[in-house]
Amino acid sequence: EVQLVESGGGLIQPGGSLRLSCAVSGFTVSTNYINWVRQAPGKGLEWVSVIFSGGSTNYADSVKGRFTISRDNSKNILYLQMNSLRAEDTAVYYCARGSSGWAFDHWGQGSLVTVSS
Amino acid sequence: DIQMTQSPSTLSASVGDRVTITCRASQSIGGWLAWYQQKPGKAPKLLIYKASSLESGVPSRFSGSGSGTEFTFTISSLQADDFASYYCQQYSSYSWTFGQGTKVEIK
């Protein structure tokens, strides 16, 4: 069974850093492309970042230069390192597996990140 | 960046109604469009991919069509379990964009 489980969210002050994890089971992170998607409270979905099987990455303009996506193939875990956090980064962060049709077929339950002083 | 304009933002309907949501892309995306359902406090669920392909296990009352810049999502006969928010999503050049969402409410 495919499962994705996020962790690492919490309350952080503006300018701070946080690392989210996404533990994966039922497939391997190294042979799939996996994404981070976020949703601010009461708002819509925003794609954040992707890491492809070959290791290449891409980011939304809103987080480029501040966020870094990575993975640990031995642990089958995806990460999102978030630096220079701003109030507008407050959101539930989901990890989601990419499918062959360029859609996201499996999602985690989400991890809430709150940036506030 | 490609922008997605989804309409309407809110839709009031009754059980048994036919419901249609549209998504327009700011430039052609071929057929790389997906539709998701999201219920409060839950992760999105993939319903349709490649504009018109039904994800495994999804009821056939859900359907999608379109190509290029104009896409349509239809629920042929709305069920009680379908009251939720729906999002379109486009893929182009190794990045993705979601529409603003449509909340389907009970009339």
Short mmCIF file of C-alpha atoms in Angstrom, two decimals:
data_model
loop_
_atom_site.label_atom_id
_atom_site.label_comp_id
_atom_site.label_asym_id
_atom_site.label_seq_id
_atom_site.Cartn_x
_atom_site.Cartn_y
_atom_site.Cartn_z
CA GLU A 1 0.00 0.00 0.00
CA VAL A 2 1.31 3.43 -0.93
CA GLN A 3 1.63 5.77 2.05
CA LEU A 4 3.19 9.19 2.60
CA VAL A 5 3.50 10.61 6.12
CA GLU A 6 4.65 14.18 6.75
CA SER A 7 6.25 15.41 9.96
CA GLY A 8 8.27 18.35 11.27
CA GLY A 9 5.70 21.13 11.17
CA GLY A 10 5.13 23.58 13.98
CA LEU A 11 5.29 27.20 15.11
CA ILE A 12 8.33 29.15 13.95
CA GLN A 13 9.26 32.83 14.11
CA PRO A 14 9.65 34.91 10.94
CA GLY A 15 13.15 34.51 9.55
CA GLY A 16 13.54 31.08 11.09
CA SER A 17 14.16 27.68 9.54
CA LEU A 18 12.29 24.38 9.60
CA ARG A 19 12.73 21.02 7.93
CA LEU A 20 9.76 18.92 6.90
CA SER A 21 10.03 15.18 6.32
CA CYS A 22 7.87 12.86 4.26
CA ALA A 23 8.29 9.17 5.06
CA VAL A 24 7.28 7.01 2.15
CA SER A 25 6.20 3.37 1.98
CA GLY A 26 4.87 1.20 -0.83
CA PHE A 27 7.20 2.75 -3.42
CA THR A 28 10.73 4.17 -3.57
CA VAL A 29 11.56 7.87 -3.59
CA SER A 30 14.50 7.28 -5.91
CA THR A 31 12.41 5.97 -8.82
CA ASN A 32 9.50 8.43 -8.66
CA TYR A 33 9.09 12.18 -8.83
CA ILE A 34 7.69 13.62 -5.63
CA ASN A 35 6.30 17.03 -4.86
CA TRP A 36 5.52 19.41 -2.04
CA VAL A 37 2.21 21.27 -2.24
CA ARG A 38 0.94 23.76 0.33
CA GLN A 39 -2.39 25.24 1.33
CA ALA A 40 -2.68 28.42 3.38
CA PRO A 41 -5.58 28.47 5.87
CA GLY A 42 -8.86 28.83 3.99
CA LYS A 43 -7.07 29.17 0.65
CA GLY A 44 -6.37 27.06 -2.42
CA LEU A 45 -3.56 24.69 -3.34
CA GLU A 46 -0.11 25.94 -4.34
CA TRP A 47 2.58 23.71 -5.85
CA VAL A 48 5.91 24.32 -4.08
CA SER A 49 8.64 21.99 -5.33
CA VAL A 50 9.49 18.74 -7.11
CA ILE A 51 12.39 16.29 -7.13
CA PHE A 52 12.68 13.91 -10.06
CA SER A 53 14.06 10.38 -10.07
CA GLY A 54 17.31 11.62 -11.61
CA GLY A 55 17.74 14.14 -8.80
CA SER A 56 16.87 17.33 -10.65
CA THR A 57 14.64 19.78 -8.82
CA ASN A 58 12.34 22.71 -9.48
CA TYR A 59 10.64 25.32 -7.31
CA ALA A 60 7.79 27.80 -7.38
CA ASP A 61 9.00 31.38 -7.72
CA SER A 62 7.54 32.17 -4.28
CA VAL A 63 10.04 29.86 -2.53
CA LYS A 64 13.00 29.80 -4.92
CA GLY A 65 16.25 30.52 -3.09
CA ARG A 66 14.68 29.88 0.34
CA PHE A 67 13.44 26.28 0.17
CA THR A 68 15.43 23.16 -0.75
CA ILE A 69 13.96 19.78 -1.61
CA SER A 70 16.05 16.64 -1.10
CA ARG A 71 15.69 12.93 -0.41
CA ASP A 72 17.43 10.11 1.44
CA ASN A 73 17.18 7.05 -0.77
CA SER A 74 18.42 4.71 1.97
CA LYS A 75 15.67 5.83 4.36
CA ASN A 76 13.03 6.40 1.66
CA ILE A 77 12.35 9.88 2.99
CA LEU A 78 11.72 13.20 1.24
CA TYR A 79 12.66 16.51 2.85
CA LEU A 80 11.83 20.17 2.48
CA GLN A 81 14.31 22.55 4.11
CA MET A 82 12.63 25.92 4.60
CA ASN A 83 14.78 28.95 5.41
CA SER A 84 14.01 32.66 5.83
CA LEU A 85 10.42 31.82 6.62
CA ARG A 86 7.76 34.49 6.22
CA ALA A 87 4.22 34.86 7.54
CA GLU A 88 2.91 34.05 4.05
CA ASP A 89 4.57 30.61 4.24
CA THR A 90 2.01 29.62 6.89
CA ALA A 91 0.19 26.63 5.44
CA VAL A 92 -0.46 22.92 5.57
CA TYR A 93 2.32 21.27 3.59
CA TYR A 94 1.55 18.05 1.70
CA CYS A 95 3.95 15.68 -0.02
CA ALA A 96 2.48 14.03 -3.10
CA ARG A 97 3.68 11.35 -5.50
CA GLY A 98 3.74 12.18 -9.18
CA SER A 99 2.08 9.84 -11.64
CA SER A 100 2.78 8.99 -15.26
CA GLY A 101 0.13 11.50 -16.35
CA TRP A 102 1.86 14.45 -14.68
CA ALA A 103 -0.74 14.42 -11.88
CA PHE A 104 -0.36 13.61 -8.19
CA ASP A 105 -1.91 10.25 -7.38
CA HIS A 106 -1.07 9.78 -3.69
CA TRP A 107 -0.87 12.42 -0.97
CA GLY A 108 0.16 12.56 2.66
CA GLN A 109 -2.11 13.86 5.40
CA GLY A 110 -0.29 17.19 5.64
CA SER A 111 1.86 19.02 8.21
CA LEU A 112 0.96 22.49 9.50
CA VAL A 113 3.63 25.18 9.48
CA THR A 114 2.79 28.42 11.28
CA VAL A 115 5.15 31.39 10.89
CA SER A 116 4.37 33.94 13.56
CA SER A 117 6.06 35.96 16.28
CA ASP B 1 4.19 31.08 -15.78
CA ILE B 2 0.91 29.54 -16.84
CA GLN B 3 -2.13 30.82 -14.94
CA MET B 4 -5.29 28.78 -14.46
CA THR B 5 -8.68 30.50 -14.21
CA GLN B 6 -11.32 28.24 -12.67
CA SER B 7 -15.03 29.05 -12.52
CA PRO B 8 -17.31 29.31 -10.73
CA SER B 9 -15.69 29.80 -7.31
CA THR B 10 -18.85 28.57 -5.57
CA LEU B 11 -21.67 26.43 -6.90
CA SER B 12 -24.95 25.59 -5.15
CA ALA B 13 -26.59 22.38 -6.32
CA SER B 14 -28.93 19.61 -5.24
CA VAL B 15 -28.48 15.85 -5.16
CA GLY B 16 -29.07 14.52 -8.66
CA ASP B 17 -28.02 17.72 -10.42
CA ARG B 18 -25.54 17.81 -13.28
CA VAL B 19 -22.59 19.99 -12.27
CA THR B 20 -20.01 21.56 -14.58
CA ILE B 21 -16.79 23.39 -13.67
CA THR B 22 -14.48 25.02 -16.19
CA CYS B 23 -10.78 25.80 -16.19
CA ARG B 24 -8.99 28.05 -18.65
CA ALA B 25 -5.22 28.13 -19.09
CA SER B 26 -3.35 31.31 -19.97
CA GLN B 27 -1.60 29.39 -22.76
CA SER B 28 -1.90 25.96 -24.34
CA ILE B 29 -1.06 23.04 -22.06
CA GLY B 30 -1.98 20.27 -24.48
CA GLY B 31 -3.85 17.69 -22.40
CA TRP B 32 -1.89 17.86 -19.16
CA LEU B 33 -4.75 18.77 -16.89
CA ALA B 34 -5.94 17.03 -13.72
CA TRP B 35 -8.94 17.45 -11.42
CA TYR B 36 -8.94 16.87 -7.64
CA GLN B 37 -11.59 16.67 -4.95
CA GLN B 38 -10.82 17.97 -1.46
CA LYS B 39 -12.96 17.67 1.65
CA PRO B 40 -12.37 19.86 4.75
CA GLY B 41 -9.31 18.81 6.73
CA LYS B 42 -8.34 16.17 4.19
CA ALA B 43 -5.73 15.86 1.46
CA PRO B 44 -6.80 16.29 -2.16
CA LYS B 45 -7.86 13.18 -4.08
CA LEU B 46 -7.04 12.69 -7.75
CA LEU B 47 -10.17 12.15 -9.89
CA ILE B 48 -9.17 12.87 -13.50
CA TYR B 49 -5.77 13.04 -15.21
CA LYS B 50 -4.68 13.83 -18.77
CA ALA B 51 -7.87 15.92 -19.10
CA SER B 52 -10.25 12.97 -19.48
CA SER B 53 -8.75 9.80 -17.94
CA LEU B 54 -10.59 8.52 -14.86
CA GLU B 55 -8.32 7.56 -11.96
CA SER B 56 -8.71 3.98 -10.80
CA GLY B 57 -11.52 3.52 -8.30
CA VAL B 58 -13.21 6.85 -9.07
CA PRO B 59 -16.95 6.62 -9.90
CA SER B 60 -17.92 7.06 -13.54
CA ARG B 61 -20.24 9.99 -12.76
CA PHE B 62 -17.06 12.09 -12.78
CA SER B 63 -15.69 13.05 -16.20
CA GLY B 64 -13.40 15.56 -17.84
CA SER B 65 -12.87 16.96 -21.31
CA GLY B 66 -10.98 19.60 -23.21
CA SER B 67 -7.55 20.38 -24.62
CA GLY B 68 -5.32 23.34 -25.29
CA THR B 69 -6.63 26.10 -23.06
CA GLU B 70 -10.25 25.13 -22.27
CA PHE B 71 -11.21 22.28 -19.96
CA THR B 72 -14.43 21.06 -18.36
CA PHE B 73 -15.14 18.85 -15.36
CA THR B 74 -18.59 17.30 -14.98
CA ILE B 75 -20.42 15.37 -12.28
CA SER B 76 -23.31 13.75 -14.12
CA SER B 77 -25.55 13.22 -11.09
CA LEU B 78 -24.41 14.87 -7.87
CA GLN B 79 -24.34 12.59 -4.82
CA ALA B 80 -24.30 13.57 -1.13
CA ASP B 81 -20.65 12.51 -0.87
CA ASP B 82 -19.69 14.92 -3.68
CA PHE B 83 -20.17 18.14 -1.71
CA ALA B 84 -16.57 19.30 -1.51
CA SER B 85 -14.05 21.62 -3.18
CA TYR B 86 -12.64 20.82 -6.61
CA TYR B 87 -9.38 22.01 -8.15
CA CYS B 88 -7.93 21.84 -11.63
CA GLN B 89 -4.17 21.52 -12.04
CA GLN B 90 -2.00 22.03 -15.10
CA TYR B 91 1.46 20.72 -15.89
CA SER B 92 3.96 22.45 -18.14
CA SER B 93 7.75 22.62 -18.26
CA TYR B 94 8.42 20.78 -14.98
CA SER B 95 6.09 22.94 -12.90
CA TRP B 96 2.45 22.83 -11.93
CA THR B 97 -0.30 25.37 -11.24
CA PHE B 98 -3.67 24.90 -9.58
CA GLY B 99 -6.90 26.72 -10.28
CA GLN B 100 -8.44 28.77 -7.47
CA GLY B 101 -10.94 26.03 -6.64
CA THR B 102 -14.71 25.54 -6.76
CA LYS B 103 -16.73 24.85 -3.64
CA VAL B 104 -19.80 22.73 -4.37
CA GLU B 105 -22.42 23.49 -1.72
CA ILE B 106 -25.83 22.07 -0.91
CA LYS B 107 -28.64 24.16 -2.41
#
